GROMACS .gro file of C-alpha atoms in nm:
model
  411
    1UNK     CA    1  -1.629  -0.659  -3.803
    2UNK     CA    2  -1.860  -0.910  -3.620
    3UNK     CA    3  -1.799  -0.949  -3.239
    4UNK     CA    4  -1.809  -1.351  -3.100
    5UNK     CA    5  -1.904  -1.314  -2.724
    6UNK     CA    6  -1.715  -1.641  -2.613
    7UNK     CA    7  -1.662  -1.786  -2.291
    8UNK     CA    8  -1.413  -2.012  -2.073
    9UNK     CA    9  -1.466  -2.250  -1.871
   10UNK     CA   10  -1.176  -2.349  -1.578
   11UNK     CA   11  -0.966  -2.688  -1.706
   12UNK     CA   12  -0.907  -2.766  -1.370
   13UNK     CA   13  -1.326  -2.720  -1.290
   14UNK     CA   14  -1.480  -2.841  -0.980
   15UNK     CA   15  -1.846  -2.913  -0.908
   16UNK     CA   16  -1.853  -2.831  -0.581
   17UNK     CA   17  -1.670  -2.491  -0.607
   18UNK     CA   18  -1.340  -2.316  -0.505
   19UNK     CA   19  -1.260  -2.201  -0.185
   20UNK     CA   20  -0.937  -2.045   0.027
   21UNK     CA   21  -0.565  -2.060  -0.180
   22UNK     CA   22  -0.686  -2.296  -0.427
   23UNK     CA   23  -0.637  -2.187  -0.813
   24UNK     CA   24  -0.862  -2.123  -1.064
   25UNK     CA   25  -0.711  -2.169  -1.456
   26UNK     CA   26  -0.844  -2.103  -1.779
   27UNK     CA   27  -0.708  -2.136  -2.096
   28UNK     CA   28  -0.814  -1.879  -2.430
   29UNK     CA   29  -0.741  -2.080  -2.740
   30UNK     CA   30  -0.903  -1.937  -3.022
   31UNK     CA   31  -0.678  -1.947  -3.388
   32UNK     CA   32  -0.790  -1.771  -3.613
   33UNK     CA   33  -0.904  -1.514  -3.379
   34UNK     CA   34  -0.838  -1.174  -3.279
   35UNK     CA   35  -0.896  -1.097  -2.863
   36UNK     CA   36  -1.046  -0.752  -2.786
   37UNK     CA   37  -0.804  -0.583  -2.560
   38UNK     CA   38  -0.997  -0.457  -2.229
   39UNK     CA   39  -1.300  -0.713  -2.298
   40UNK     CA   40  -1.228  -1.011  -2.030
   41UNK     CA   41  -1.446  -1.047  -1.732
   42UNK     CA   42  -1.465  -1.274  -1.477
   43UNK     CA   43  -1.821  -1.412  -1.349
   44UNK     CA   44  -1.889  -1.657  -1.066
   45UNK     CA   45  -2.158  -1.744  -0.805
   46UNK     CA   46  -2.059  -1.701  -0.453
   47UNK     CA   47  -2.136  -1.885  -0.101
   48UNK     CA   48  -2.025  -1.683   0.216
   49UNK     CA   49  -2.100  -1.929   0.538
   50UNK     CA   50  -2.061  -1.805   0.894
   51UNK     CA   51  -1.985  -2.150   0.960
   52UNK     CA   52  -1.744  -2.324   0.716
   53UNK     CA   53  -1.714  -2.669   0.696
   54UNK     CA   54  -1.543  -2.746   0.385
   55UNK     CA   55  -1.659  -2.705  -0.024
   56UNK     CA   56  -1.936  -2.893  -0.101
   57UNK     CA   57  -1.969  -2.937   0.290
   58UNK     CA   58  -2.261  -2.862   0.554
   59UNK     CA   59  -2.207  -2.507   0.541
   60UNK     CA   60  -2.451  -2.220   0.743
   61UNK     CA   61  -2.457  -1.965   0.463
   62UNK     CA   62  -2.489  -1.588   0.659
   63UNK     CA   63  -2.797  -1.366   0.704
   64UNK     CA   64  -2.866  -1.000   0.687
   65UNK     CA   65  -2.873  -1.011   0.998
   66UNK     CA   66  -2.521  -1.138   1.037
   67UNK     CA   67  -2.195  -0.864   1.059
   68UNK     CA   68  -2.026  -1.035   0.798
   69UNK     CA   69  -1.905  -0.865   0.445
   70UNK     CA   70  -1.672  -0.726   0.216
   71UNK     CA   71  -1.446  -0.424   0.140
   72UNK     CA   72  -1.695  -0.213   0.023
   73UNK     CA   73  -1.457  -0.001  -0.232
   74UNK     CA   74  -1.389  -0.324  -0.427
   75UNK     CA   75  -1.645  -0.560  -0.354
   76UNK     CA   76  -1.575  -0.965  -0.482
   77UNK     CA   77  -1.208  -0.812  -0.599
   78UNK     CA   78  -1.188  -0.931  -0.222
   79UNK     CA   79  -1.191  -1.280  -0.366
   80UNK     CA   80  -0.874  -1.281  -0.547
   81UNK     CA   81  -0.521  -1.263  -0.414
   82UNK     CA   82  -0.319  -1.296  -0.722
   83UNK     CA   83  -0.377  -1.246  -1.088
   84UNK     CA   84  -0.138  -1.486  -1.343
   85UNK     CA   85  -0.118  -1.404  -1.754
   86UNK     CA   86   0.088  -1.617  -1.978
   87UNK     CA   87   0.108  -1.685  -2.361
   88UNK     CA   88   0.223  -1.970  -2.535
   89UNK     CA   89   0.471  -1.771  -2.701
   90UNK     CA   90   0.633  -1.543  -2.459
   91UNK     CA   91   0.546  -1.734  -2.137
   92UNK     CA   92   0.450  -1.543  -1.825
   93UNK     CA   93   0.357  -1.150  -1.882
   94UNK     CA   94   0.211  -1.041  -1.567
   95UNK     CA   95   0.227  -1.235  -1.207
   96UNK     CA   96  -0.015  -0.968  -0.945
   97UNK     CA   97   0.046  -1.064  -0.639
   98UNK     CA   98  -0.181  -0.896  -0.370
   99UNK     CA   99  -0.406  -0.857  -0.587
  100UNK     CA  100  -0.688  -0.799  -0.401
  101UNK     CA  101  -0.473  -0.474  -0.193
  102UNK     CA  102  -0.401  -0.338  -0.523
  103UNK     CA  103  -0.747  -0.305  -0.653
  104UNK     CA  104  -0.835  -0.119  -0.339
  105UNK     CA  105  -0.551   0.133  -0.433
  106UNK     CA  106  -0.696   0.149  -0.806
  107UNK     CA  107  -1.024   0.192  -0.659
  108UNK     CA  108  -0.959   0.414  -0.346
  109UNK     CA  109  -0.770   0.709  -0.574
  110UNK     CA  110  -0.994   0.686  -0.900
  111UNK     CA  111  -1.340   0.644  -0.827
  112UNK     CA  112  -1.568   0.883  -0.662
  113UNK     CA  113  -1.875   0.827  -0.511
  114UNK     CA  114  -2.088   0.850  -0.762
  115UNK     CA  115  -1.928   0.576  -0.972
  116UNK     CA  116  -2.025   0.304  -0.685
  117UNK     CA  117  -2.365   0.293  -0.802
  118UNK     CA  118  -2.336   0.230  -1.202
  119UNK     CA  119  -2.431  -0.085  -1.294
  120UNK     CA  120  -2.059  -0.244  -1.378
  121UNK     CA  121  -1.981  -0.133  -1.039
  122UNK     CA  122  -2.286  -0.293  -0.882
  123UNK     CA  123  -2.236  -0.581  -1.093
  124UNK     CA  124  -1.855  -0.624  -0.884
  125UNK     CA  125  -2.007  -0.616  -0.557
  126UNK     CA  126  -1.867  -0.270  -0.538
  127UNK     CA  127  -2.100  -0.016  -0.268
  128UNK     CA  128  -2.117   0.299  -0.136
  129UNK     CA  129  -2.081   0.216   0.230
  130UNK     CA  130  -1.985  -0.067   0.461
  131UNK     CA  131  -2.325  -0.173   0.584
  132UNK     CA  132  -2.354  -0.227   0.198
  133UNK     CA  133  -2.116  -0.416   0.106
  134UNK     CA  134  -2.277  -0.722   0.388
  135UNK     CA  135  -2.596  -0.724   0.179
  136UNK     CA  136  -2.371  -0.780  -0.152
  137UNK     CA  137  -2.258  -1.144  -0.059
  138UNK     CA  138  -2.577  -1.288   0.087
  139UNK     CA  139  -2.764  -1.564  -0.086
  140UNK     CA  140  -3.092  -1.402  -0.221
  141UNK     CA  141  -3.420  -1.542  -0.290
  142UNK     CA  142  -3.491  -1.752  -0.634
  143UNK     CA  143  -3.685  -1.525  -0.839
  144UNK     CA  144  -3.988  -1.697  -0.843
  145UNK     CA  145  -4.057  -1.638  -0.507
  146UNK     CA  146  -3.924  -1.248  -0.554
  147UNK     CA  147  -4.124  -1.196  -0.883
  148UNK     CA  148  -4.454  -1.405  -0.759
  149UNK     CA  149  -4.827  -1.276  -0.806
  150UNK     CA  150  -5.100  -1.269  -0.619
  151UNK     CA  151  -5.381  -1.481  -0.774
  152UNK     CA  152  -5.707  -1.262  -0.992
  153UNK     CA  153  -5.963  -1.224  -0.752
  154UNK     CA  154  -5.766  -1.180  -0.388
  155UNK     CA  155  -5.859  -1.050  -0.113
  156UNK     CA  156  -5.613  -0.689   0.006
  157UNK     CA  157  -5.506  -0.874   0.316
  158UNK     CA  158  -5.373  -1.184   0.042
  159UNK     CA  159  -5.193  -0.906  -0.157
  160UNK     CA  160  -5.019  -0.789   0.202
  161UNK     CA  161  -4.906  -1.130   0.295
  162UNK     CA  162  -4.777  -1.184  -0.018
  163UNK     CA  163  -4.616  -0.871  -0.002
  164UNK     CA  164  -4.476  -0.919   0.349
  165UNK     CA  165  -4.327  -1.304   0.210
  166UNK     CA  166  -4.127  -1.111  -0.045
  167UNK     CA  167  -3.975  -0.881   0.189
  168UNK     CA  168  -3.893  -1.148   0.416
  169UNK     CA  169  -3.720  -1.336   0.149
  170UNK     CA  170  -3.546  -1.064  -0.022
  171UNK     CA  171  -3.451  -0.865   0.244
  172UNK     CA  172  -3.514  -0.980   0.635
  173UNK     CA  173  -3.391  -1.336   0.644
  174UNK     CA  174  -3.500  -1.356   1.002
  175UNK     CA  175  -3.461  -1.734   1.131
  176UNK     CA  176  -3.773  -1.822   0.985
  177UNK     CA  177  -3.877  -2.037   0.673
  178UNK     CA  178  -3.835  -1.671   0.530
  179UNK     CA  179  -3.445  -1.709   0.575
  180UNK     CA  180  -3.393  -2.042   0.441
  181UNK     CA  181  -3.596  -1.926   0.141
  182UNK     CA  182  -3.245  -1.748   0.064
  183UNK     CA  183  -3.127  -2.026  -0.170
  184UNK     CA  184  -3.012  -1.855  -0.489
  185UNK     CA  185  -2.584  -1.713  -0.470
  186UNK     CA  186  -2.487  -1.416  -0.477
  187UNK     CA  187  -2.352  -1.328  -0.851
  188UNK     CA  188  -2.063  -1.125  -1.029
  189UNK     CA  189  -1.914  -1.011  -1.318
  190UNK     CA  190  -1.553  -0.848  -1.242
  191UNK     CA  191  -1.330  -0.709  -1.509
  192UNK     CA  192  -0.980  -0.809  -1.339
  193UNK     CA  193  -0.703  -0.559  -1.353
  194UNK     CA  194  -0.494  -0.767  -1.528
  195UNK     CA  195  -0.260  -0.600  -1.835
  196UNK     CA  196  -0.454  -0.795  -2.072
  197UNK     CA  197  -0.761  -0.575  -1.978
  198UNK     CA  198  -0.527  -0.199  -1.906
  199UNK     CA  199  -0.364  -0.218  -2.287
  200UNK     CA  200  -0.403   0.044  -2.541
  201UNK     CA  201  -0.287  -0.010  -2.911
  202UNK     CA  202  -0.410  -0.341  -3.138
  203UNK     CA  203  -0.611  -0.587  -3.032
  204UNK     CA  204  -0.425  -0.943  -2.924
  205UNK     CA  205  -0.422  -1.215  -3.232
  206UNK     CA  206  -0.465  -1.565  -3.038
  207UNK     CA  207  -0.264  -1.714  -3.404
  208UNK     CA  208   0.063  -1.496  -3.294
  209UNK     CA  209   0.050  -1.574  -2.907
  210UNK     CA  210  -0.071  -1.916  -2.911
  211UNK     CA  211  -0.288  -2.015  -2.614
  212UNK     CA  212  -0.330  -1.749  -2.320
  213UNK     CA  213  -0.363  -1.890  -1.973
  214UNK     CA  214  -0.546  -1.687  -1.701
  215UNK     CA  215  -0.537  -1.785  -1.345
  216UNK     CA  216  -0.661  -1.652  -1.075
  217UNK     CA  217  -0.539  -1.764  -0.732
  218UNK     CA  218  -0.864  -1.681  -0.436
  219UNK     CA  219  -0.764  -1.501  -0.117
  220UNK     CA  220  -0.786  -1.650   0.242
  221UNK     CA  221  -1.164  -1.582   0.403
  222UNK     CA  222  -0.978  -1.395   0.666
  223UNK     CA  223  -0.824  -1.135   0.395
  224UNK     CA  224  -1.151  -1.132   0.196
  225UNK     CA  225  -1.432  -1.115   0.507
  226UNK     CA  226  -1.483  -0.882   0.768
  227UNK     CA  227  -1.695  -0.787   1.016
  228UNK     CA  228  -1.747  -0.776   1.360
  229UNK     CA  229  -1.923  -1.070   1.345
  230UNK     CA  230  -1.611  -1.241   1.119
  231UNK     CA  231  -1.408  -1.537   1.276
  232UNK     CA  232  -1.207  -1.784   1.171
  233UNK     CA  233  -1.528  -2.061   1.136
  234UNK     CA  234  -1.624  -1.780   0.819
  235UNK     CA  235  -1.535  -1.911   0.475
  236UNK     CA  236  -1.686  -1.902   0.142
  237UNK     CA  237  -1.700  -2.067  -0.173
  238UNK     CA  238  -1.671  -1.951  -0.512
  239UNK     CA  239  -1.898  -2.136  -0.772
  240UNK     CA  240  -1.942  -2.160  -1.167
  241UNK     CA  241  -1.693  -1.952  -1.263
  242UNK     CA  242  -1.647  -1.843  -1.628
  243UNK     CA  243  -1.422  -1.601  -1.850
  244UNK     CA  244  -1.594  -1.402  -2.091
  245UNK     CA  245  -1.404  -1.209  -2.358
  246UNK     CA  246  -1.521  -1.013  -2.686
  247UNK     CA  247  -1.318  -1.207  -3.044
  248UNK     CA  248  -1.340  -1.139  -3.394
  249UNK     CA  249  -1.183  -1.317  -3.664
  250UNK     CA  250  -0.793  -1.248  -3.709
  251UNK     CA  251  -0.712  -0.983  -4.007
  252UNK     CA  252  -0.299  -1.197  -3.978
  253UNK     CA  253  -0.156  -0.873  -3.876
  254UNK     CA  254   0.004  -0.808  -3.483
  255UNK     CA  255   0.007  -0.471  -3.431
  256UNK     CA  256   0.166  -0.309  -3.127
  257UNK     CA  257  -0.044  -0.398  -2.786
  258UNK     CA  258   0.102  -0.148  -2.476
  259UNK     CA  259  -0.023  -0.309  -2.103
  260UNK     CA  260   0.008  -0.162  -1.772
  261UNK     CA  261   0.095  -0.357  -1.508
  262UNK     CA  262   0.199  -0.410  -1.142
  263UNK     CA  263   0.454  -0.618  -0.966
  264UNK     CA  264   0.327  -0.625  -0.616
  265UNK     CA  265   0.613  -0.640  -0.279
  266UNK     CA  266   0.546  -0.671   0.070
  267UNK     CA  267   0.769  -0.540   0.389
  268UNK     CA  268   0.764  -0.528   0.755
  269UNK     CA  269   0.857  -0.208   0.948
  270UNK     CA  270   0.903  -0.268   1.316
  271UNK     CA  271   1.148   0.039   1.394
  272UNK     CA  272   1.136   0.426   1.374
  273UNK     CA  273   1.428   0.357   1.064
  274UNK     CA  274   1.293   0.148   0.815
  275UNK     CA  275   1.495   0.055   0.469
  276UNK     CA  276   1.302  -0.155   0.197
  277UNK     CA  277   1.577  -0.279  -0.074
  278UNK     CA  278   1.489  -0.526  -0.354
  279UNK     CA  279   1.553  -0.608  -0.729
  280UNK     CA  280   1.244  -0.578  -0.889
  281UNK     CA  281   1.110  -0.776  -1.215
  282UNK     CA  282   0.965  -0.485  -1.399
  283UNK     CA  283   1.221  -0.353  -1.751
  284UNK     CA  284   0.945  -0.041  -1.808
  285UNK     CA  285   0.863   0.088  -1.449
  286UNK     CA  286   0.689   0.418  -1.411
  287UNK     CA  287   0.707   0.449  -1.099
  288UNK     CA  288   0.586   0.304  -0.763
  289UNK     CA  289   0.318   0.342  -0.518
  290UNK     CA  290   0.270   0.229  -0.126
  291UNK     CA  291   0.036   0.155   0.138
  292UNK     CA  292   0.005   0.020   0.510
  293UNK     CA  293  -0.156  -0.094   0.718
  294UNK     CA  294  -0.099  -0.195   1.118
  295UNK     CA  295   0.023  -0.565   1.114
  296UNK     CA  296  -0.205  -0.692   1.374
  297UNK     CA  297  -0.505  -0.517   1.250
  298UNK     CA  298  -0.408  -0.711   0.893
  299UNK     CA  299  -0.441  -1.079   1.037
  300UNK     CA  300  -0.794  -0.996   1.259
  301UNK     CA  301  -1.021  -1.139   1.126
  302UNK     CA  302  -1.302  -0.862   1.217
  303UNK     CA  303  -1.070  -0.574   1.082
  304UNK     CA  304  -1.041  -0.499   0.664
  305UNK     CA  305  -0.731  -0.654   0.590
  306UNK     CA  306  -0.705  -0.433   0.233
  307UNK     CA  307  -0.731  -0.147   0.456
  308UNK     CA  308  -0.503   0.151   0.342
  309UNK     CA  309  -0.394   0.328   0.697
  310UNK     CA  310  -0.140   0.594   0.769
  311UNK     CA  311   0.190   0.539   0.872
  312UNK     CA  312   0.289   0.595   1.210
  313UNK     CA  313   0.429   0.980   1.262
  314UNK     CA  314   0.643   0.960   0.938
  315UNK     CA  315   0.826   1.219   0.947
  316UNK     CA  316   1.091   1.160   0.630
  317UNK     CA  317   1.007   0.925   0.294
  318UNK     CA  318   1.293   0.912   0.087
  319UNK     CA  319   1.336   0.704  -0.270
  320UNK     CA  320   1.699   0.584  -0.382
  321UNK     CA  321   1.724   0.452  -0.763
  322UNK     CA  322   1.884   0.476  -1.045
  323UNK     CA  323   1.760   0.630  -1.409
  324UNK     CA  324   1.869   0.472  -1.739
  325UNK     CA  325   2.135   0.687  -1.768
  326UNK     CA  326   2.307   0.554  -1.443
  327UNK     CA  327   2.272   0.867  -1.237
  328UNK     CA  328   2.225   0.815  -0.901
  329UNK     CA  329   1.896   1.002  -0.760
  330UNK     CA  330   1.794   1.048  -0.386
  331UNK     CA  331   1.451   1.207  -0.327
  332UNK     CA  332   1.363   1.298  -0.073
  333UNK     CA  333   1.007   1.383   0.093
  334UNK     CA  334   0.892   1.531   0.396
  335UNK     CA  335   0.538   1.689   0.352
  336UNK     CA  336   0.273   1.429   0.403
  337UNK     CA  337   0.026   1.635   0.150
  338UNK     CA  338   0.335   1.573  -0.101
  339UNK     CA  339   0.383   1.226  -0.005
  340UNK     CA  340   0.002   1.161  -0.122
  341UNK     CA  341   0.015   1.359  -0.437
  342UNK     CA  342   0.304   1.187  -0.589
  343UNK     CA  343   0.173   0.889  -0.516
  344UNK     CA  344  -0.163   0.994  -0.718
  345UNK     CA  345   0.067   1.129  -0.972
  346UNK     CA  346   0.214   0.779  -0.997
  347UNK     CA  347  -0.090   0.615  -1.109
  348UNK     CA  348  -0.193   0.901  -1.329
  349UNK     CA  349   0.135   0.840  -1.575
  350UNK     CA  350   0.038   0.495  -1.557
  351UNK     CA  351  -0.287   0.484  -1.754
  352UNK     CA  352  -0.526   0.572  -1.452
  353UNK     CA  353  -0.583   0.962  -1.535
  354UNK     CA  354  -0.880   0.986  -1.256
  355UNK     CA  355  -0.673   0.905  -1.012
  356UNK     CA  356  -0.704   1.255  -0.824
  357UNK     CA  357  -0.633   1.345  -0.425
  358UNK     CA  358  -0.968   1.428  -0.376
  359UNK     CA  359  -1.083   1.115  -0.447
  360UNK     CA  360  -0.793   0.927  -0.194
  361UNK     CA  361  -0.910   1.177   0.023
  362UNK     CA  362  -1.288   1.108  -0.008
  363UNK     CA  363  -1.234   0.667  -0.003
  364UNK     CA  364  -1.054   0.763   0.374
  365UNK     CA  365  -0.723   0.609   0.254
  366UNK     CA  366  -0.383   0.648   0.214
  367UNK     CA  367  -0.125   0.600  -0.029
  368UNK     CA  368   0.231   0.732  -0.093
  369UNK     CA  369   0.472   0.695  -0.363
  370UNK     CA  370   0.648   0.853  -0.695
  371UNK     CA  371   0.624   0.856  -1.083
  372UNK     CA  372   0.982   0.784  -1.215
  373UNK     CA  373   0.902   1.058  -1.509
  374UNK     CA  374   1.040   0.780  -1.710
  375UNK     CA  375   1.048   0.424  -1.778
  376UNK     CA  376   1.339   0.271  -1.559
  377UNK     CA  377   1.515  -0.068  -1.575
  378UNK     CA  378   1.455  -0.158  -1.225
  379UNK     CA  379   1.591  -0.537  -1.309
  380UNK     CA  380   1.961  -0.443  -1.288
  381UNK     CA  381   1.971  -0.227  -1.003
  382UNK     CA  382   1.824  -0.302  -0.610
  383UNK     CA  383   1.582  -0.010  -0.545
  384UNK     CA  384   1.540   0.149  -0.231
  385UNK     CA  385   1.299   0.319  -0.008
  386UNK     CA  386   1.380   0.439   0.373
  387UNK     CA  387   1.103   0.554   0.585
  388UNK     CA  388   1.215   0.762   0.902
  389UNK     CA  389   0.940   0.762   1.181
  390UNK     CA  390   0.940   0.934   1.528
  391UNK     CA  391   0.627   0.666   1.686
  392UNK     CA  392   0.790   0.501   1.966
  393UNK     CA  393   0.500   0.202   1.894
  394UNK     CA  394   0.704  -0.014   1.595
  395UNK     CA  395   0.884  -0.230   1.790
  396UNK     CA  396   0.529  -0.370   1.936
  397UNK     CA  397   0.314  -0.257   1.671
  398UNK     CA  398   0.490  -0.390   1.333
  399UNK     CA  399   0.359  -0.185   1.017
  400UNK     CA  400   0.268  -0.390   0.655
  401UNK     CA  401   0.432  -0.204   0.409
  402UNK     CA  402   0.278  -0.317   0.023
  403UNK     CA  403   0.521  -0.178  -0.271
  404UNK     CA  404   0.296  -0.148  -0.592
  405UNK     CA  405   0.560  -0.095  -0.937
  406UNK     CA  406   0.372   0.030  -1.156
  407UNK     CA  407   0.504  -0.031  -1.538
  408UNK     CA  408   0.431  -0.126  -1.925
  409UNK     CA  409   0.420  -0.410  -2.076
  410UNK     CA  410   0.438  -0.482  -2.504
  411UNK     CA  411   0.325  -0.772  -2.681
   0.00000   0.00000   0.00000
């Protein structure tokens, strides 16, 4: 079998970039071809400006020096807000919303610390600490001013200053000709969490499904940036971007293709009694997982906005649901340690088995929720989860509550 490394340009490209809300489509067509499941990336070359004028505008890209970054646990995943797959045959599979917030939960329970510095997390922006993560989206220096030489024949103190230029330009950025020298984008390559990439089984023949349309709709600057230095004149703008994905000519057989996915739901708590009730689009859900974060801290603009923060003194967490044999179940929960470790559990029996509670524990976050033991038709019955709290705070302190089903997809 011969691999074809092919590549996607948008249909809807721009030359001067993307930027804030604005939608990013590609379309695989490929008959005669076979798609290797778990093989798409996403590469682009990114602009972060303190000052923000508009794409293809005036903008003052940021400096080292300035406190302006990313989440540090999922680096340009920051970038994306929602995640859209659809075939030409069976129409839309998979609509992530919040996509950014749920690749912080991926991240935050499955990868260690180690992990943030291999290269395909390096390549994603991803770092090991905050301070990093600024460095990650600053413009560097071309690499012919990094990689230059010093002429045959000069002098030590010629070696030094040529030394002391590369430093400048690859590292200092001070408001010198040093910092303008800062011309080249940052770059990525992300592989999206998207079911097309989290399926197990046969690979995906482009002659059954007909054409395969990826988009990818970018976050607000105020969601992806932070910083202390981050206000609402920040903005970025995402450049050149490209789909890359492994093919091989098509055998004309379709075996089975399994996909996880997510269907992402958002709530607002502002009392000590909170009930969550919705009908959710997901035939084969495994279970769910949740995280919060303080409402107020979510919209500053200087705060992570994909933070995952406790809730408030909860004292009682309590699922309501039906299983596919109509049985009414209640559980219950009122041990926080619990509360954690079923929501790990969760994401273990849905394909991410290094999802552990030391490593929640060790990214500082927080995340509750249940595996279903099962899969459950959650698309004919309204699910239900009540939180009890005993902070007297709500009322002026509203909490973001983010619902993440977790289920399985077949093509």
């Amino acid at each position: 079998m011969s691999l074809i490394y092919s590549e996607v340009q948008p249909e809807n490209n721009s030359p001067n970039g993307f930027s804030d809300n604005q939608t990013i489509s590609f379309v695989i067509k490929g008959d005669g071809m076979k798609m290797v499941k778990n093989s798409m990336r996403l590469d682009f070359d990114l602009e972060v400006a303190k000052t923000f004028v508009s794409v293809g505008g005036a903008n003052t890209l940021i400096l080292p020096k300035d406190k302006v970054g990313v989440n540090n646990k999922i680096g340009a995943h920051a970038f994306l807000s929602e995640c859209m797959i659809e075939t030409q045959s069976l129409g839309v599979l998979e609509t992530i919303s919040d996509y950014n917030r749920v690749a912080n939960v991926i991240s935050c329970a499955s990868m260690s610390e180690d992990q943030y510095y291999t290269q395909s997390a390096q390549a994603e922006g991803r770092q090991a600490c905050v301070e990093a993560a600024r460095y990650a989206v600053q413009a560097v220096a071309p690499n012919a001013q990094i990689q230059a030489r010093a002429p045959a024949g000069a002098t030590f103190a010629q070696h030094v200053a040529l030394s002391d230029l590369q430093v400048n330009n690859d590292l200092l950025g001070t408001a010198d000709a040093a910092a303008t020298a800062k011309t080249s984008p940052a770059q990525f390559s992300l592989k999206p969490y998207c079911c097309l990439n989290r399926a197990i089984g046969d690979d995906v023949s482009l002659s059954k499904t007909g054409f395969i349309r990826v988009e990818f709709t970018l976050s607000r600057a105020q969601v992806a940036l932070l910083g202390g230095e981050c206000d609402a004149t920040c903005g970025y703008t995402l450049k050149n971007p490209r789909l890359r994905y492994l093919a091989y000519p098509d055998n004309g057989k379709q075996g089975k293709v399994m996909m996880n996915t997510v269907v992402s739901l958002r709530s607002t708590a502002n009392s000590q009694f909170h009930n969550v009730q919705a009908r959710v689009p997901l035939q084969n859900a495994s279970g769910v997982v949740i995280s919060y974060i303080d409402q107020a801290r979510a919209r500053d603009t200087r705060e992570d906005s994909l933070a995952l923060e406790q809730y408030p003194s909860l004292d009682r967490l309590e699922f309501l649901f039906s299983d596919n044999n109509q049985k009414y179940i209640q559980y219950p929960i009122e041990d926080k340690e619990t509360m954690v470790r079923l929501g790990v559990q969760a994401m273990s029996d849905s394909g991410m088995h290094q999802a552990t509670l030391n490593r929640v524990e060790a990214n500082q976050g927080t995340i509750h929720g249940l595996s279903f033991q099962s899969f459950i038709d959650l698309t004919k019955q309204k699910f239900s989860v009540q939180l009890t709290s005993s902070s007297p705070n709500l009322a002026t302190s509203p909490v973001e509550l983010h619902l993440m089903f977790l289920g399985m997809l077949e093509l």
